[in-house]
CSV table of C-alpha atoms and ligand atoms in Angstrom, one decimal:
chain,number,residue,atom,x,y,z
T,1,MET,CA,0.3,0.0,0.1
T,2,ALA,CA,1.2,3.4,-0.8
T,3,MET,CA,1.7,6.1,2.0
T,4,ALA,CA,0.0,9.4,1.8
T,5,ASP,CA,1.7,12.2,-0.5
T,6,PRO,CA,-0.3,15.2,-0.6
T,7,VAL,CA,-1.3,16.6,-4.1
T,8,PRO,CA,-2.0,20.3,-5.1
T,9,SER,CA,-5.5,21.6,-5.4
T,10,GLN,CA,-7.0,23.1,-8.4
T,11,GLY,CA,-9.9,24.4,-6.6
T,12,PRO,CA,-13.6,24.1,-7.4
T,13,ASP,CA,-14.0,26.8,-9.5
T,14,LYS,CA,-16.4,25.3,-11.9
T,15,LEU,CA,-18.5,24.0,-8.8
T,16,ARG,CA,-18.4,27.8,-7.4
T,17,ALA,CA,-19.9,28.7,-10.7
T,18,LEU,CA,-22.5,26.3,-10.9
T,19,GLY,CA,-23.4,26.8,-7.2
T,20,ILE,CA,-24.1,23.6,-5.1
T,21,VAL,CA,-28.0,24.0,-5.1
T,22,ALA,CA,-27.9,23.9,-8.8
T,23,LEU,CA,-25.6,20.8,-8.8
T,24,ASN,CA,-27.7,19.0,-6.4
T,25,GLY,CA,-30.8,20.1,-8.4
T,26,MET,CA,-29.3,18.8,-11.8
T,27,PHE,CA,-27.9,15.5,-10.0
T,28,ASP,CA,-30.7,14.8,-7.5
T,29,GLU,CA,-32.1,11.9,-9.6
T,30,MET,CA,-28.7,10.5,-11.2
T,31,ASP,CA,-27.8,7.0,-9.7
T,32,ALA,CA,-24.4,6.6,-7.5
T,33,GLU,CA,-22.4,6.0,-10.1
T,34,GLY,CA,-23.7,8.7,-12.4
T,35,VAL,CA,-22.5,11.2,-9.5
T,36,LEU,CA,-19.2,10.1,-9.1
T,37,ARG,CA,-18.7,10.0,-12.7
T,38,GLN,CA,-19.8,13.6,-12.9
T,39,ALA,CA,-17.6,14.5,-9.8
T,40,ALA,CA,-14.4,13.0,-10.9
T,41,GLU,CA,-14.8,13.6,-14.8
T,42,ASP,CA,-16.5,16.8,-14.9
T,43,ILE,CA,-16.6,19.0,-11.8
T,44,LEU,CA,-13.3,18.1,-10.2
T,45,PRO,CA,-11.3,16.2,-12.7
T,46,ALA,CA,-7.8,15.0,-11.1
T,47,ASP,CA,-8.7,16.9,-7.9
T,48,LEU,CA,-11.1,14.4,-5.8
T,49,ALA,CA,-10.2,11.5,-3.7
T,50,LEU,CA,-12.2,9.0,-1.7
T,51,VAL,CA,-11.9,8.0,1.7
T,52,SER,CA,-12.9,4.4,2.8
T,53,SER,CA,-13.1,2.6,5.9
T,54,PHE,CA,-13.0,-0.6,4.1
T,55,GLY,CA,-16.0,-1.6,6.5
T,56,ALA,CA,-19.3,-3.6,6.4
T,57,ASP,CA,-20.7,-1.3,3.4
T,58,SER,CA,-17.5,-0.3,1.5
T,59,ALA,CA,-17.3,-2.8,-1.1
T,60,VAL,CA,-20.3,-0.9,-2.8
T,61,LEU,CA,-18.4,2.5,-3.5
T,62,LEU,CA,-15.5,0.8,-4.0
T,63,HIS,CA,-16.8,-1.1,-6.9
T,64,ILE,CA,-18.6,1.8,-8.1
T,65,VAL,CA,-14.7,3.4,-8.1
T,66,SER,CA,-13.6,0.9,-10.0
T,67,ARG,CA,-15.8,1.2,-13.0
T,68,VAL,CA,-15.4,5.0,-13.0
T,69,ASP,CA,-11.6,5.3,-12.3
T,70,PRO,CA,-9.9,2.1,-10.7
T,71,SER,CA,-6.7,4.8,-10.2
T,72,LEU,CA,-9.0,7.4,-8.3
T,73,PRO,CA,-6.6,8.1,-4.9
T,74,VAL,CA,-8.8,5.8,-2.2
T,75,TYR,CA,-7.5,6.7,1.3
T,76,PHE,CA,-7.6,4.0,4.3
T,77,LEU,CA,-7.2,5.5,7.6
T,78,GLU,CA,-4.9,2.8,8.7
T,79,THR,CA,-5.2,3.8,12.6
T,80,GLY,CA,-3.0,0.7,13.9
T,81,LYS,CA,-6.0,-0.5,15.6
T,82,HIS,CA,-7.7,-2.4,13.1
T,83,PHE,CA,-9.1,-5.8,13.0
T,84,ALA,CA,-6.7,-8.2,10.9
T,85,GLU,CA,-9.7,-9.0,9.1
T,86,THR,CA,-10.2,-5.3,8.0
T,87,LEU,CA,-6.5,-5.2,6.7
T,88,GLU,CA,-7.2,-8.6,4.8
T,89,TYR,CA,-10.3,-7.2,3.4
T,90,VAL,CA,-8.3,-4.1,2.0
T,91,GLU,CA,-5.9,-6.3,0.4
T,92,GLN,CA,-8.9,-8.8,-1.1
T,93,LEU,CA,-11.0,-5.9,-2.6
T,94,LYS,CA,-7.7,-4.1,-4.0
T,95,ALA,CA,-7.0,-7.2,-6.0
T,96,GLU,CA,-10.6,-8.2,-6.9
T,97,LEU,CA,-11.7,-4.7,-8.0
T,98,GLY,CA,-8.2,-3.9,-9.6
T,99,LEU,CA,-8.0,-0.6,-7.5
T,100,THR,CA,-4.5,0.5,-8.1
T,101,ASN,CA,-4.2,3.8,-6.1
T,102,VAL,CA,-5.2,2.8,-2.3
T,103,ILE,CA,-3.0,5.0,0.4
T,104,ALA,CA,-2.8,4.2,4.0
T,105,VAL,CA,-3.3,7.0,6.0
T,106,VAL,CA,-1.0,6.7,9.4
T,107,PRO,CA,-1.1,9.0,12.5
T,108,ASP,CA,1.9,11.2,13.2
T,109,PRO,CA,4.4,9.3,15.5
T,110,ALA,CA,4.9,12.2,17.0
T,111,ASP,CA,1.5,12.5,18.1
T,112,LEU,CA,1.3,8.9,19.1
T,113,ALA,CA,4.5,8.9,21.3
T,114,ARG,CA,3.2,12.3,23.1
T,115,PHE,CA,-0.5,11.5,23.5
T,116,ASP,CA,-0.9,7.6,23.3
T,117,PRO,CA,2.4,6.0,24.2
T,118,THR,CA,0.6,3.0,25.9
T,119,GLY,CA,-1.8,2.6,23.2
T,120,GLU,CA,-4.9,2.7,25.3
T,121,LEU,CA,-6.2,6.4,24.7
T,122,TRP,CA,-9.3,5.0,23.1
T,123,GLU,CA,-10.1,3.6,26.6
T,124,THR,CA,-9.9,6.7,28.6
T,125,ASP,CA,-10.5,9.7,25.4
T,126,PRO,CA,-11.9,8.3,22.5
T,127,ASP,CA,-12.5,11.7,21.2
T,128,SER,CA,-8.6,12.6,21.2
T,129,CYS,CA,-7.8,8.9,20.0
T,130,CYS,CA,-10.1,9.8,16.8
T,131,HIS,CA,-8.5,13.0,16.4
T,132,ILE,CA,-5.1,12.0,16.3
T,133,ARG,CA,-5.5,8.8,14.6
T,134,LYS,CA,-8.0,9.8,12.0
T,135,THR,CA,-9.3,13.7,11.7
T,136,GLU,CA,-5.5,15.3,11.5
T,137,PRO,CA,-4.0,12.6,9.3
T,138,LEU,CA,-6.9,12.9,7.1
T,139,GLU,CA,-7.0,16.8,7.4
T,140,LYS,CA,-3.7,17.0,6.1
T,141,VAL,CA,-4.1,14.7,3.1
T,142,LEU,CA,-7.4,16.1,2.2
T,143,SER,CA,-6.3,19.6,2.1
T,144,GLY,CA,-4.8,18.8,-1.1
T,145,TYR,CA,-7.8,18.2,-3.2
T,146,GLY,CA,-10.6,20.2,-4.3
T,147,GLY,CA,-13.2,17.5,-3.2
T,148,TRP,CA,-13.6,14.1,-1.5
T,149,VAL,CA,-15.9,11.2,-1.7
T,150,THR,CA,-17.7,9.6,1.0
T,151,GLY,CA,-19.6,6.4,1.6
T,152,ARG,CA,-22.4,8.3,4.0
T,153,LYS,CA,-26.1,7.2,3.5
T,154,ARG,CA,-29.1,9.1,5.0
T,155,PHE,CA,-30.2,5.9,6.6
T,156,GLN,CA,-27.3,5.6,8.8
T,157,THR,CA,-28.0,7.9,11.5
T,158,ALA,CA,-30.8,10.7,12.3
T,159,GLU,CA,-27.7,13.4,11.7
T,160,ARG,CA,-27.2,12.0,8.2
T,161,GLY,CA,-31.0,12.3,7.7
T,162,VAL,CA,-30.5,15.3,5.2
T,163,LEU,CA,-27.4,14.5,3.2
T,164,PRO,CA,-27.4,15.6,-0.2
T,165,HIS,CA,-25.3,14.1,-3.1
T,166,PHE,CA,-23.0,17.3,-2.8
T,167,GLU,CA,-22.0,19.5,0.2
T,168,LEU,CA,-20.0,22.8,-0.2
T,169,THR,CA,-17.4,23.0,2.7
T,170,SER,CA,-17.1,26.0,4.4
T,171,ASP,CA,-13.5,26.2,2.6
T,172,ASN,CA,-15.1,25.8,-0.7
T,173,ARG,CA,-14.0,22.3,-0.8
T,174,ILE,CA,-16.7,19.5,-2.0
T,175,LYS,CA,-17.7,16.3,-0.4
T,176,VAL,CA,-19.7,14.1,-2.7
T,177,ASN,CA,-22.0,11.4,-1.4
T,178,PRO,CA,-23.0,9.1,-4.2
T,179,LEU,CA,-24.8,6.9,-1.7
T,180,ALA,CA,-26.5,9.3,0.0
T,181,TYR,CA,-29.8,8.0,-0.7
T,182,TYR,CA,-29.3,4.2,-0.7
T,183,THR,CA,-31.1,2.2,2.0
T,184,HIS,CA,-29.7,-0.9,3.8
T,185,ASP,CA,-31.4,-2.9,1.0
T,186,ASP,CA,-30.1,-1.1,-1.7
T,187,ILE,CA,-26.9,-2.0,-0.4
T,188,GLU,CA,-27.6,-5.6,0.1
T,189,ALA,CA,-28.8,-5.8,-3.6
T,190,TYR,CA,-26.1,-4.2,-5.2
T,191,LYS,CA,-23.4,-6.4,-3.1
T,192,HIS,CA,-25.5,-9.2,-4.4
T,193,ARG,CA,-25.9,-8.2,-8.2
T,194,TYR,CA,-22.1,-7.7,-8.4
T,195,GLY,CA,-21.1,-11.0,-6.0
T,196,LEU,CA,-19.0,-8.2,-3.7
T,197,PRO,CA,-17.4,-9.9,-1.3
T,198,ASP,CA,-18.5,-9.5,2.4
T,199,HIS,CA,-16.2,-8.0,5.2
T,200,PRO,CA,-15.0,-11.3,6.9
T,201,LEU,CA,-16.7,-10.1,10.3
T,202,TYR,CA,-20.1,-9.1,8.6
T,203,HIS,CA,-21.6,-12.3,9.2
T,204,GLN,CA,-20.5,-12.8,12.9
T,205,GLY,CA,-23.0,-9.6,13.6
T,206,TYR,CA,-20.6,-6.7,12.9
T,207,LYS,CA,-22.6,-4.5,10.7
T,208,SER,CA,-21.0,-1.3,11.1
T,209,ILE,CA,-17.1,-2.1,11.4
T,210,GLY,CA,-14.3,0.9,12.5
T,211,CYS,CA,-11.1,0.2,15.0
T,212,ALA,CA,-11.4,-3.2,17.1
T,213,PRO,CA,-11.3,-1.8,20.5
T,214,CYS,CA,-14.5,0.4,19.4
T,215,THR,CA,-16.6,-2.1,17.5
T,216,SER,CA,-18.8,-4.6,18.8
T,217,ALA,CA,-21.4,-7.1,17.1
T,218,VAL,CA,-24.8,-5.9,17.0
T,219,ALA,CA,-28.0,-8.2,18.0
T,220,GLU,CA,-30.5,-8.8,15.2
T,221,GLY,CA,-33.0,-6.2,14.8
T,222,GLU,CA,-30.3,-3.6,16.6
T,223,ASP,CA,-29.1,-0.6,14.7
T,224,PRO,CA,-26.1,-1.7,12.7
T,225,ARG,CA,-24.2,1.4,14.0
T,226,ALA,CA,-25.2,0.5,18.1
T,227,GLY,CA,-22.1,-1.3,17.9
T,228,ARG,CA,-19.6,1.3,17.4
T,229,TRP,CA,-18.4,3.1,20.7
T,230,ARG,CA,-21.3,1.1,22.6
T,231,GLY,CA,-22.1,2.8,25.9
T,232,LEU,CA,-20.9,6.0,24.7
T,233,ASP,CA,-22.3,9.3,24.1
T,234,LYS,CA,-20.3,9.1,20.4
T,235,ARG,CA,-21.7,8.2,17.1
T,236,GLU,CA,-19.1,10.0,14.8
T,237,CYS,CA,-15.3,9.6,14.8
T,238,GLY,CA,-15.4,13.6,13.8
T,239,ILE,CA,-14.1,13.4,10.4
T,240,HIS,CA,-17.6,13.8,9.2
T,241,PHE,CA,-19.5,15.5,12.1
T,242,ASP,CA,-19.3,19.1,10.8
T,243,PHE,CA,-22.4,20.0,8.9
T,244,ASN,CA,-20.7,23.2,7.2
T,245,GLY,CA,-18.4,20.8,5.7
T,246,GLN,CA,-15.0,20.9,7.5
T,247,ILE,CA,-13.6,18.3,9.3
T,248,ALA,CA,-14.8,18.6,12.6
T,249,PRO,CA,-13.1,19.1,16.0
T,250,THR,CA,-13.6,17.0,18.9
T,251,ARG,CA,-16.2,17.6,21.3
T,252,LYS,CA,-13.7,18.7,23.8
T,253,GLN,CA,-12.0,21.2,21.3
T,254,ALA,CA,-15.6,22.3,20.5
T,255,GLY,CA,-16.0,23.3,24.2
T,256,LYS,CA,-19.3,21.1,24.9
T,257,THR,CA,-21.5,18.7,23.9
T,258,LYS,CA,-24.5,19.8,21.8
T,259,GLU,CA,-27.6,19.9,23.9
T,260,MET,CA,-30.2,16.9,23.0
T,261,ARG,CA,-32.9,19.1,22.3
T,262,LEU,CA,-34.5,17.8,19.1
T,263,PHE,CA,-37.2,14.6,19.5
T,264,LYS,CA,-37.0,12.8,16.2
T,265,ASN,CA,-37.5,8.8,15.0
T,266,GLY,CA,-38.2,7.5,18.7
T,267,GLY,CA,-35.6,9.6,20.8
T,268,PHE,CA,-33.9,12.7,21.7
T,269,MET,CA,-30.9,13.8,19.7
T,270,ALA,CA,-28.2,16.5,19.2
T,271,ASP,CA,-29.6,19.1,16.9
T,272,PRO,CA,-27.9,19.9,13.8
T,273,TRP,CA,-29.9,23.0,13.0
T,274,THR,CA,-29.4,26.1,14.8
T,275,ASP,CA,-31.8,29.3,15.1
T,276,TRP,CA,-31.4,32.1,12.7
T,277,VAL,CA,-29.7,35.4,14.4
T,278,GLU,CA,-30.2,38.8,13.1
T,279,ALA,CA,-26.7,39.5,12.0
T,280,LEU,CA,-26.4,36.4,10.0
T,281,ASP,CA,-25.4,37.1,6.4
T,282,PRO,CA,-27.8,35.3,4.2
T,283,ALA,CA,-25.3,33.6,2.2
T,284,GLU,CA,-23.8,32.5,5.0
T,285,ALA,CA,-26.4,30.5,6.5
T,286,SER,CA,-26.0,26.9,6.8
T,287,TYR,CA,-28.2,24.6,8.9
T,288,THR,CA,-30.4,27.6,10.0
T,289,HIS,CA,-33.9,27.9,10.0
T,290,VAL,CA,-34.4,31.2,8.6
T,291,PRO,CA,-37.9,33.1,9.7
T,292,LEU,CA,-40.4,33.3,6.5
T,293,ASP,CA,-40.2,36.9,6.5
T,294,VAL,CA,-36.6,37.3,6.5
T,295,PHE,CA,-36.8,34.5,3.7
T,296,VAL,CA,-39.0,36.5,1.3
T,297,ALA,CA,-37.0,39.6,2.2
T,298,HIS,CA,-33.6,38.0,1.1
T,299,ARG,CA,-34.9,35.7,-1.5
T,300,GLU,CA,-32.7,35.6,-4.2
T,301,ALA,CA,-29.5,35.8,-1.8
T,302,PHE,CA,-31.0,32.6,-0.1
T,303,ILE,CA,-32.1,30.9,-3.2
T,304,ALA,CA,-28.1,31.3,-4.5
T,305,SER,CA,-26.8,30.4,-1.2
T,306,PRO,CA,-24.9,26.6,-1.5
T,307,HIS,CA,-25.7,25.7,1.8
T,308,PRO,CA,-28.7,23.8,3.5
T,309,LEU,CA,-31.4,25.6,4.4
T,310,GLY,CA,-34.5,25.3,7.0
T,311,LEU,CA,-37.7,27.6,7.2
T,312,ARG,CA,-39.1,29.2,10.5
T,313,VAL,CA,-43.0,29.5,10.5
T,314,ASP,CA,-44.3,32.0,13.2
T,315,PRO,CA,-48.0,33.1,14.0
T,316,GLY,CA,-48.9,35.1,11.4
T,317,HIS,CA,-46.4,34.2,8.5
T,318,ARG,CA,-48.3,33.1,5.6
T,319,VAL,CA,-46.8,29.8,4.4
T,320,GLU,CA,-48.6,30.4,0.8
T,321,ASP,CA,-46.0,33.0,0.5
T,322,VAL,CA,-43.2,30.7,-0.2
T,323,GLU,CA,-44.9,27.6,-1.6
T,324,ALA,CA,-42.7,28.1,-4.9
T,325,ASP,CA,-39.6,27.8,-3.1
T,326,MET,CA,-40.5,24.5,-0.8
T,327,ALA,CA,-37.8,22.5,-2.6
T,328,ARG,CA,-35.2,24.9,-1.4
T,329,PHE,CA,-35.8,23.8,2.4
T,330,SER,CA,-34.4,20.7,4.3
T,331,SER,CA,-36.8,21.4,7.3
T,332,VAL,CA,-39.6,23.3,8.3
T,333,ALA,CA,-39.8,24.5,12.0
T,334,ILE,CA,-43.2,25.6,12.9
T,335,SER,CA,-43.5,28.0,16.0
T,336,PHE,CA,-45.8,27.5,19.0
T,337,PRO,CA,-45.0,30.3,21.3
T,338,ALA,CA,-48.3,29.5,23.5
T,339,PHE,CA,-50.0,26.3,23.8
T,340,GLY,CA,-53.6,28.0,23.3
T,341,ASP,CA,-52.4,29.6,19.7
T,342,GLY,CA,-53.4,26.9,17.2
T,343,ARG,CA,-52.0,28.5,14.0
T,344,GLY,CA,-49.1,26.6,13.8
T,345,PHE,CA,-51.7,23.3,13.2
T,346,SER,CA,-53.0,25.1,10.1
T,347,SER,CA,-49.5,25.9,8.8
T,348,ALA,CA,-48.4,22.2,9.3
T,349,ARG,CA,-51.2,21.1,7.5
T,350,LEU,CA,-50.6,23.2,4.7
T,351,VAL,CA,-47.0,22.6,4.2
T,352,ARG,CA,-47.5,18.8,4.3
T,353,GLU,CA,-51.2,18.1,2.5
T,354,ARG,CA,-51.1,21.1,-0.2
T,355,PHE,CA,-47.3,21.7,-0.6
T,356,GLY,CA,-46.5,18.0,-0.7
T,357,PHE,CA,-43.4,18.7,1.5
T,358,GLN,CA,-41.3,15.4,2.2
T,359,GLY,CA,-38.8,16.9,4.8
T,360,GLU,CA,-38.8,17.3,8.1
T,361,VAL,CA,-41.5,19.5,9.9
T,362,ARG,CA,-40.9,20.4,13.6
T,363,ALA,CA,-43.0,21.7,16.2
T,364,VAL,CA,-40.8,24.1,18.5
T,365,GLY,CA,-42.4,25.8,21.6
T,366,ASP,CA,-44.8,25.8,24.3
T,367,ILE,CA,-46.3,22.2,23.6
T,368,LEU,CA,-48.4,20.0,25.9
T,369,ALA,CA,-48.2,16.5,25.9
T,370,ASP,CA,-51.8,16.2,24.8
T,371,GLN,CA,-51.0,18.3,21.5
T,372,VAL,CA,-48.6,15.9,20.5
T,373,PRO,CA,-50.7,13.2,18.9
T,374,PHE,CA,-52.9,16.2,17.1
T,375,LEU,CA,-49.5,17.5,15.7
T,376,ARG,CA,-48.4,14.3,14.4
T,377,ARG,CA,-51.8,14.1,12.3
T,378,CYS,CA,-51.1,17.2,10.8
T,379,GLY,CA,-47.8,16.0,9.6
T,380,ILE,CA,-45.2,17.1,12.4
T,381,ASP,CA,-42.7,14.2,12.7
T,382,ALA,CA,-39.8,16.1,15.0
T,383,PHE,CA,-40.1,18.3,18.4
T,384,VAL,CA,-38.2,20.5,20.1
T,385,VAL,CA,-40.0,21.0,23.1
T,386,ALA,CA,-38.9,22.4,26.6
T,387,ASN,CA,-42.0,21.5,28.7
T,388,PRO,CA,-40.4,18.5,31.0
T,389,ALA,CA,-43.8,17.0,31.3
T,390,THR,CA,-43.9,16.8,27.3
T,391,ARG,CA,-40.2,15.6,27.1
T,392,GLN,CA,-41.2,12.8,29.4
T,393,ALA,CA,-44.2,11.9,27.5
T,394,LEU,CA,-42.3,11.6,24.5
T,395,GLU,CA,-39.6,9.7,25.6
T,396,ASN,CA,-41.7,7.2,27.1
T,397,ASP,CA,-44.1,7.6,24.3
T,398,ALA,CA,-46.8,7.8,26.9
T,399,PHE,CA,-49.9,9.3,24.5
T,400,ALA,CA,-53.4,8.2,24.9
T,401,GLU,CA,-54.9,6.8,21.4
T,402,VAL,CA,-57.4,9.7,20.2
T,403,SER,CA,-60.1,8.1,18.3
T,404,LEU,CA,-62.6,11.0,17.8
T,405,TYR,CA,-61.8,14.3,15.8
T,406,TYR,CA,-63.7,17.5,15.3
T,407,GLN,CA,-61.5,18.2,12.3
T,408,PRO,CA,-60.4,15.6,9.6
T,409,VAL,CA,-57.0,15.7,7.8
T,410,GLY,CA,-56.6,15.0,4.5
T,411,THR,CA,-53.9,12.4,4.8
T,412,ARG,CA,-56.3,9.8,6.1
T,413,ALA,CA,-60.1,8.6,6.2
T,414,GLU,CA,-61.4,9.7,9.4
T,415,VAL,CA,-64.9,10.2,10.6
T,416,PRO,CA,-65.0,13.8,12.3
T,417,VAL,CA,-67.3,13.9,15.7
T,418,GLY,CA,-70.9,15.2,14.3
T,419,THR,CA,-70.9,14.5,10.8
T,420,ARG,CA,-74.4,13.3,9.6
T,421,PRO,CA,-75.0,9.6,9.5
T,422,PHE,CA,-74.8,9.2,5.8
T,423,LEU,CA,-71.5,10.9,5.4
T,424,ARG,CA,-69.8,8.8,8.1
T,425,ARG,CA,-71.1,5.7,6.7
T,426,ALA,CA,-69.7,6.8,3.3
T,427,LEU,CA,-66.3,7.7,5.2
T,428,ALA,CA,-66.2,4.5,7.1
T,429,ASP,CA,-67.0,2.3,3.7
T,430,ALA,CA,-64.1,4.2,1.8
W,1,LIG,S1,-12.3,4.3,16.8
W,1,LIG,FE1,-11.3,3.6,18.8
W,1,LIG,S2,-9.3,3.2,18.5
W,1,LIG,FE2,-9.8,4.1,16.5
W,1,LIG,S3,-9.3,5.8,16.5
W,1,LIG,FE3,-11.5,6.2,17.4
W,1,LIG,S4,-11.0,6.0,19.5
W,1,LIG,FE4,-9.0,5.3,18.5
């Protein structure tokens, strides 16, 4: 395996000209091979690298690389802590797929001597261990490229749930995620179609594979990533965590762990989205919920911005004013400043039912536990609430079944209370 040798970047000039939003729009429907081919041949020729863990799912993306350009630089983070089976798998895939440019990236020996002389840092401080073994070495290598390819997928974690094909980093490099829309079944079907070998540990229950000390097998039906850093509040090694696209600092360097304020997909989690602040430049806003009136006032700047954007709807805002722009948003946050104010329910229904918005719609504010089932009926699928009783109810899924409604929603056939008998019969038969 060759050792890392930084390559000077040409800079993603073409990408900047096109704009990341246009790029995602143009190639949103394209399959993974098409996305990678565009990136490698047209957008960033000779300025693109791939980072692979050679883990449980890696064969799919590496196979696509072999079809597009087997000489594309593929960087493997050789942390010195891998399973022997992973190192064998690297050699097996190189040989079987004909990959000619797989490069091991190793930690700085001076860092190891200084910070991890006994090799046990993973046990006492895994964030720092990942930082010196993965983040820093990779940052050095990738600084020489205009962009890099990752194997991340939306289904893997809630944090990755809005992952697009292309992301622009805050230092104007691009991350390409050809498999962003792949599901677990897609991965399995692809491996089967091309007869790709599984990682040797895959059938021993290792569904997501990283360094040996930090990886355990998962039980049947368990989240595939549950075996990574099991028992710790750690889900990423750091190299993908920053939603602005920069290689992330560890949580210690960042100063604090983000508050687990978002309830989604059955649990509380760190919220990748931030609240709008007045001084923010529309061109810089990223993973921010922009108030609807601010968006309307600076519409052109927000539309031209390359960054992922959310919409905040407060009482009094007319969501109809942004109906034509809904595709620009990845998330919609509807405010409920007081529990007696029901205008947010109407906004949620318009967004979901009339506009057909498919992304996240979250309720934010003073929400009582009793309101949660009704909000869900209106299309709300995430909650940011401070009320301790509501948080407790969400955590325990302690909601009474609501069987009678005064207002039906358009997403399902329901029999509203007070409906005349012949209409009730007609709805019940529908
Ligand atoms: S995954 Fe574990 S062993 Fe590997 S670099 Fe991170 S903390 Fe260290």
